[in-house]
Amino acid sequence: MVLNVFRKTEADVSDEAKAFINSLPSTFMNLFRKKRNLIPVWSSSKYCVMIKATFLVYYRASKEPHQPATSTNGQASDDRHYKFINLRHCHIKIVDDDNLGNVFVITPEQGRGSVTFAADSEKDRAKFITHANNVQRDVPRPTDFQTLKLIGKGHYGRVILAKDNHSQLFAIKEMKAGQVKHKVIHTERMVMEWVGDHPFVLGLDYAFSSGRSLYLISKFMPGGDLFLHMQNHGGSFPEAVVKFYASEIVVALAHLHTMHILHRDIKPENVLLDVDGHVKLADMGLSKRLESKHSRTKTMCGTDAYLPPEMVSRTLQGHGLQVDMWQL
């Protein structure tokens, strides 16, 4: 069963889904005062408020306000009691009161369980409202896309070319539970969220679930992949072309490795080209986020023709970020 992290209320979000949401990067983070639920007074401690994907995630902050909420691998690093609210199904109201400060109230659509926060400044409140509005405005529905044709199919599912209401082209990767392991589905989405808007890495524009399927939506890359271009050039490229593509792939890998993300499936089929012929490194399903740049892992995965020696020999030390460079 696909984790449904798009439900309306916190009660509908499973512990497994909460752990997945916590693994995602924050697009917003700040400390706010919070009004208590049962009595009309403000909490003595501030709360760390984050936006992750479409969710508001918050918890009571520690005495050290700059202490990180997550460990280096993106998972919760302690026993804080995290609360989750899906911003897609909420109304946000600004309350202007000189006595209370810069207050805003988040109310779920069903009208129960409102949460009231207060920012230290109008600027901080406005920044939160802007981020929340972007979440509520930008998340599409399946009906917002018109299917054009099937452009790819494999063990992971299929890739569909579609266009939105503004005629912009997107590649929709559909993965079905049962055909693809949950870990692969969630890893790909998590890594695509982490890499952000990088010029040489394929980013994630939208993600949503429907039934037993999860859809990852990215801008369509009309240049195809390097494997296709290699075939059209007799199986190889001139040295100058190799240098051009390799330099952009190295920059893409440097970006991933800065965040301790190991790709593990570098091959021509996973290198797409945009409309200007620049590289977009894709297919993050076998990726893994390590604890540090020196960490190692022992899972054998990838494509046989590109397996590095550390994987083939099953060394006790495992493998680290270096295997991506070997595959390149």
C-alpha positions as MATLAB code, in Angstrom:
seq = 'MVLNVFRKTEADVSDEAKAFINSLPSTFMNLFRKKRNLIPVWSSSKYCVMIKATFLVYYRASKEPHQPATSTNGQASDDRHYKFINLRHCHIKIVDDDNLGNVFVITPEQGRGSVTFAADSEKDRAKFITHANNVQRDVPRPTDFQTLKLIGKGHYGRVILAKDNHSQLFAIKEMKAGQVKHKVIHTERMVMEWVGDHPFVLGLDYAFSSGRSLYLISKFMPGGDLFLHMQNHGGSFPEAVVKFYASEIVVALAHLHTMHILHRDIKPENVLLDVDGHVKLADMGLSKRLESKHSRTKTMCGTDAYLPPEMVSRTLQGHGLQVDMWQL';
ca = [
       0.000    0.000    0.000;
       1.364    3.423   -0.936;
       1.838    5.739    2.008;
      -0.802    8.420    1.755;
       0.863   11.580    2.999;
      -1.822   13.749    1.481;
      -4.644   13.123    3.985;
      -6.495   15.989    5.624;
      -5.852   15.425    9.329;
      -2.948   14.319   11.460;
      -4.952   11.336   12.705;
      -4.996   10.015    9.126;
      -1.203   10.149    8.780;
       0.466    6.887    9.781;
       3.684    6.724   11.791;
       5.482    5.462    8.677;
       4.205    8.415    6.656;
       5.261   10.831    9.404;
       8.777    9.390    9.331;
       8.861    9.889    5.563;
       7.675   13.500    5.833;
      10.354   14.166    8.459;
      12.992   12.857    6.032;
      12.139   15.603    3.535;
      13.985   18.930    3.503;
      12.322   21.986    5.014;
      11.343   24.811    2.668;
      10.598   27.023    5.684;
      11.733   27.006    9.319;
      11.332   29.499   12.161;
      10.540   29.757   15.869;
       7.055   30.976   16.854;
       5.074   31.320   20.049;
       2.063   29.009   20.254;
      -1.255   29.443   21.996;
      -2.245   26.536   24.203;
      -5.182   24.425   23.093;
      -7.225   24.054   26.265;
      -6.646   27.378   27.986;
      -6.316   30.841   26.351;
      -2.679   31.452   27.317;
       0.554   31.330   25.373;
       3.126   28.599   25.866;
       6.261   29.628   27.755;
       8.432   27.866   25.150;
       8.669   28.638   21.481;
       7.853   26.095   18.803;
       9.941   25.191   15.798;
       7.635   25.462   12.776;
       8.633   23.912    9.444;
       7.057   23.372    6.044;
       7.947   20.043    4.432;
       6.320   19.292    1.084;
       2.640   20.173    1.729;
       2.830   19.659    5.494;
       3.275   21.998    8.429;
       5.443   20.193   10.992;
       5.997   21.671   14.437;
       7.339   20.736   17.863;
       8.256   22.419   21.142;
      11.755   23.839   20.741;
      14.608   22.980   23.076;
      16.451   25.515   25.212;
      19.021   25.711   22.414;
      17.059   27.424   19.621;
      19.621   26.658   16.940;
      19.815   22.942   17.700;
      18.984   21.065   14.459;
      15.681   19.218   14.324;
      16.984   16.416   12.167;
      20.153   14.411   11.839;
      22.392   14.507    8.780;
      20.428   11.727    7.074;
      17.215   13.731    7.270;
      15.550   11.609    9.940;
      14.270   12.858   13.288;
      17.254   12.973   15.623;
      15.456   12.806   18.962;
      12.187   12.053   20.695;
      10.479   15.375   20.061;
       6.720   15.126   19.730;
       6.131   16.250   16.167;
       2.730   17.498   15.010;
       1.616   17.379   11.372;
      -0.953   19.495    9.527;
      -1.624   19.213    5.801;
      -1.652   22.804    4.559;
      -3.543   21.796    1.428;
      -6.660   21.328    3.546;
      -6.379   24.368    5.824;
      -7.396   27.999    6.019;
      -4.907   30.561    7.364;
      -6.190   33.711    9.034;
      -4.107   36.733   10.039;
      -5.038   38.329   13.378;
      -3.892   41.914   13.944;
      -3.809   42.704   17.647;
      -1.302   45.067   19.264;
      -1.492   43.107   22.525;
      -0.979   39.654   21.015;
       1.601   40.466   18.359;
       1.888   39.052   14.842;
      -0.674   36.270   15.150;
      -1.948   33.802   12.568;
      -4.424   30.934   12.952;
      -4.318   27.683   10.975;
      -7.703   25.940   10.779;
      -8.341   22.570    9.071;
     -11.230   22.465    6.607;
     -13.364   20.376    8.960;
     -13.174   23.271   11.450;
     -11.632   21.403   14.381;
      -8.129   21.516   15.803;
      -7.109   25.092   15.034;
      -3.543   26.081   15.911;
      -2.559   29.664   16.771;
       0.999   30.955   16.407;
       2.606   34.373   16.871;
       5.741   35.568   15.104;
       8.264   37.992   16.587;
       7.884   40.339   13.634;
       5.510   41.104   10.797;
       8.300   40.133    8.392;
       8.549   36.627    9.883;
       4.792   36.167    9.742;
       4.615   37.404    6.146;
       7.381   35.008    5.128;
       5.470   32.056    6.582;
       2.218   33.135    4.917;
       3.993   33.409    1.560;
       5.451   29.901    1.834;
       2.130   28.438    2.983;
       0.252   30.141    0.151;
       2.736   28.730   -2.354;
       2.063   25.227   -1.034;
      -1.688   25.666   -1.253;
      -1.544   27.202   -4.720;
       1.082   25.057   -6.420;
      -0.066   21.489   -5.699;
      -2.005   20.215   -8.731;
      -4.610   17.501   -9.118;
      -4.436   14.595  -11.597;
      -7.166   16.285  -13.625;
      -4.860   19.279  -14.202;
      -2.790   17.205  -16.657;
      -3.706   15.972  -20.122;
      -2.027   12.700  -21.095;
      -0.315   12.829  -24.495;
       1.596    9.563  -24.900;
       3.658    6.861  -23.212;
       7.369    7.682  -23.427;
       8.911    5.038  -21.170;
       8.209    1.757  -19.422;
      10.189   -0.494  -17.104;
      10.191   -2.480  -13.879;
       9.511    0.765  -11.976;
       6.261    1.478  -13.839;
       5.848    3.913  -16.720;
       6.607    7.483  -17.785;
       3.888    9.518  -19.484;
       4.247   12.730  -21.459;
       1.555   15.187  -20.396;
       0.779   18.876  -20.463;
      -0.799   21.102  -17.855;
      -3.491   23.742  -18.247;
      -0.837   26.194  -19.500;
       0.400   23.735  -22.181;
       3.734   23.201  -20.395;
       5.091   19.698  -20.959;
       5.833   17.362  -18.055;
       7.077   13.810  -17.640;
       4.894   11.922  -15.165;
       6.534    8.878  -13.607;
       3.890    6.494  -12.291;
       4.993    3.833   -9.811;
       2.571    1.256   -8.447;
       2.767   -0.360   -5.033;
       3.508   -4.033   -5.486;
       5.591   -3.458   -8.613;
       8.131   -1.219   -6.904;
       9.365   -1.450   -3.320;
       8.148    1.283   -0.970;
      11.754    2.139   -0.147;
      12.582    2.828   -3.811;
       9.495    5.020   -4.269;
      10.113    7.063   -1.150;
      13.867    7.340   -1.722;
      13.389    8.751   -5.204;
      10.935   11.370   -4.021;
      13.029   12.269   -0.966;
      16.226   12.715   -2.988;
      14.467   14.754   -5.689;
      13.145   17.028   -2.933;
      16.614   17.374   -1.417;
      18.470   18.195   -4.646;
      16.221   21.189   -5.263;
      16.525   23.380   -8.337;
      19.958   22.459   -9.693;
      20.889   23.156  -13.344;
      22.232   19.632  -13.948;
      19.962   17.467  -11.763;
      16.360   16.586  -12.612;
      14.184   18.156   -9.945;
      10.711   17.356   -8.686;
       7.944   19.785   -9.590;
       4.989   17.931   -8.063;
       4.120   14.652   -6.375;
       0.784   13.117   -5.482;
      -0.788    9.721   -4.915;
      -3.951    8.157   -6.265;
      -5.083    4.705   -5.226;
      -2.045    2.401   -5.300;
       0.023    4.702   -7.506;
       2.473    7.480   -6.708;
       3.164   10.090   -9.372;
       6.434   12.037   -9.578;
       6.149   14.956  -11.983;
       9.122   16.736  -13.540;
       9.565   19.061  -16.478;
       9.883   17.161  -19.752;
      13.426   16.919  -21.137;
      13.039   17.044  -24.944;
      16.678   16.159  -25.632;
      16.222   12.487  -24.745;
      18.984   10.550  -22.962;
      22.689   10.050  -23.622;
      22.228    6.385  -24.518;
      20.036    7.345  -27.477;
      22.555    9.950  -28.640;
      25.442    7.492  -28.284;
      23.584    5.030  -30.509;
      23.004    7.746  -33.090;
      26.757    8.515  -33.076;
      27.926    4.943  -33.563;
      28.286    4.115  -29.870;
      30.669    6.887  -28.819;
      31.219   10.655  -28.809;
      34.163   12.820  -29.883;
      36.471   13.719  -27.001;
      35.275   17.332  -26.885;
      31.665   16.180  -26.485;
      32.677   13.713  -23.763;
      34.406   16.520  -21.858;
      31.299   18.708  -22.118;
      28.881   16.088  -20.787;
      31.323   14.725  -18.206;
      31.989   18.165  -16.736;
      28.271   18.775  -16.185;
      27.770   15.310  -14.678;
      30.688   15.954  -12.303;
      29.040   19.207  -11.182;
      25.752   17.333  -10.662;
      27.479   14.635   -8.600;
      29.329   17.245   -6.559;
      25.942   18.742   -5.666;
      24.576   15.345   -4.591;
      27.735   14.456   -2.673;
      27.678   17.768   -0.789;
      24.411   16.504    0.718;
      25.943   13.012    1.211;
      23.635   11.572   -1.457;
      24.985    8.525   -3.286;
      23.375    7.959   -6.731;
      24.650    4.405   -7.482;
      23.170    4.124  -10.975;
      25.192    6.445  -13.203;
      24.726    5.325  -16.819;
      23.851    6.982  -20.165;
      20.169    6.032  -19.846;
      19.914    8.079  -16.639;
      21.452   11.228  -18.102;
      18.790   13.346  -19.801;
      19.285   16.441  -21.943;
      17.206   19.612  -21.770;
      16.108   21.749  -24.696;
      19.542   23.444  -24.837;
      21.470   20.167  -24.691;
      22.560   20.443  -21.059;
      22.663   17.470  -18.699;
      19.932   16.534  -16.224;
      20.977   13.632  -13.999;
      17.877   11.520  -13.321;
      16.503    8.301  -11.774;
      17.180    8.548   -8.039;
      15.453    5.285   -7.078;
      18.681    3.565   -5.984;
      20.111    6.623   -4.256;
      20.956    6.707   -0.587;
      21.621    9.572    1.802;
      24.616    8.748    3.994;
      25.294    9.997    7.512;
      28.427   11.818    6.361;
      30.722   12.096    3.359;
      32.907    9.378    4.894;
      30.072    6.910    5.573;
      29.759    3.647    3.673;
      26.975    1.233    2.778;
      26.966   -2.418    1.689;
      23.870   -2.771   -0.484;
      24.638   -4.219   -3.919;
      22.478   -2.464   -6.499;
      22.581   -0.793   -9.879;
      23.136   -1.966  -13.445;
      25.459   -4.955  -13.961;
      27.579   -3.325  -16.674;
      28.339   -0.363  -14.404;
      28.845   -2.086  -11.034;
      32.001   -0.796   -9.303;
      34.597   -3.247   -7.922;
      33.547   -2.571   -4.305;
      30.063   -3.910   -5.069;
      31.147   -6.846   -7.224;
      33.681   -8.100   -4.661;
      31.317   -7.447   -1.726;
      34.113   -5.943    0.357;
      33.587   -5.806    4.119;
      34.204   -2.057    4.046;
      31.271   -1.516    1.686;
      31.227    1.474   -0.656;
      30.911    5.231   -0.403;
      30.474    8.287   -2.587;
      33.452    7.277   -4.729;
      31.463    4.624   -6.629;
      29.553    7.339   -8.492;
      32.808    8.632   -9.947;
      33.846    5.082  -10.915;
      30.559    4.628  -12.789;
      31.073    7.937  -14.562;
];
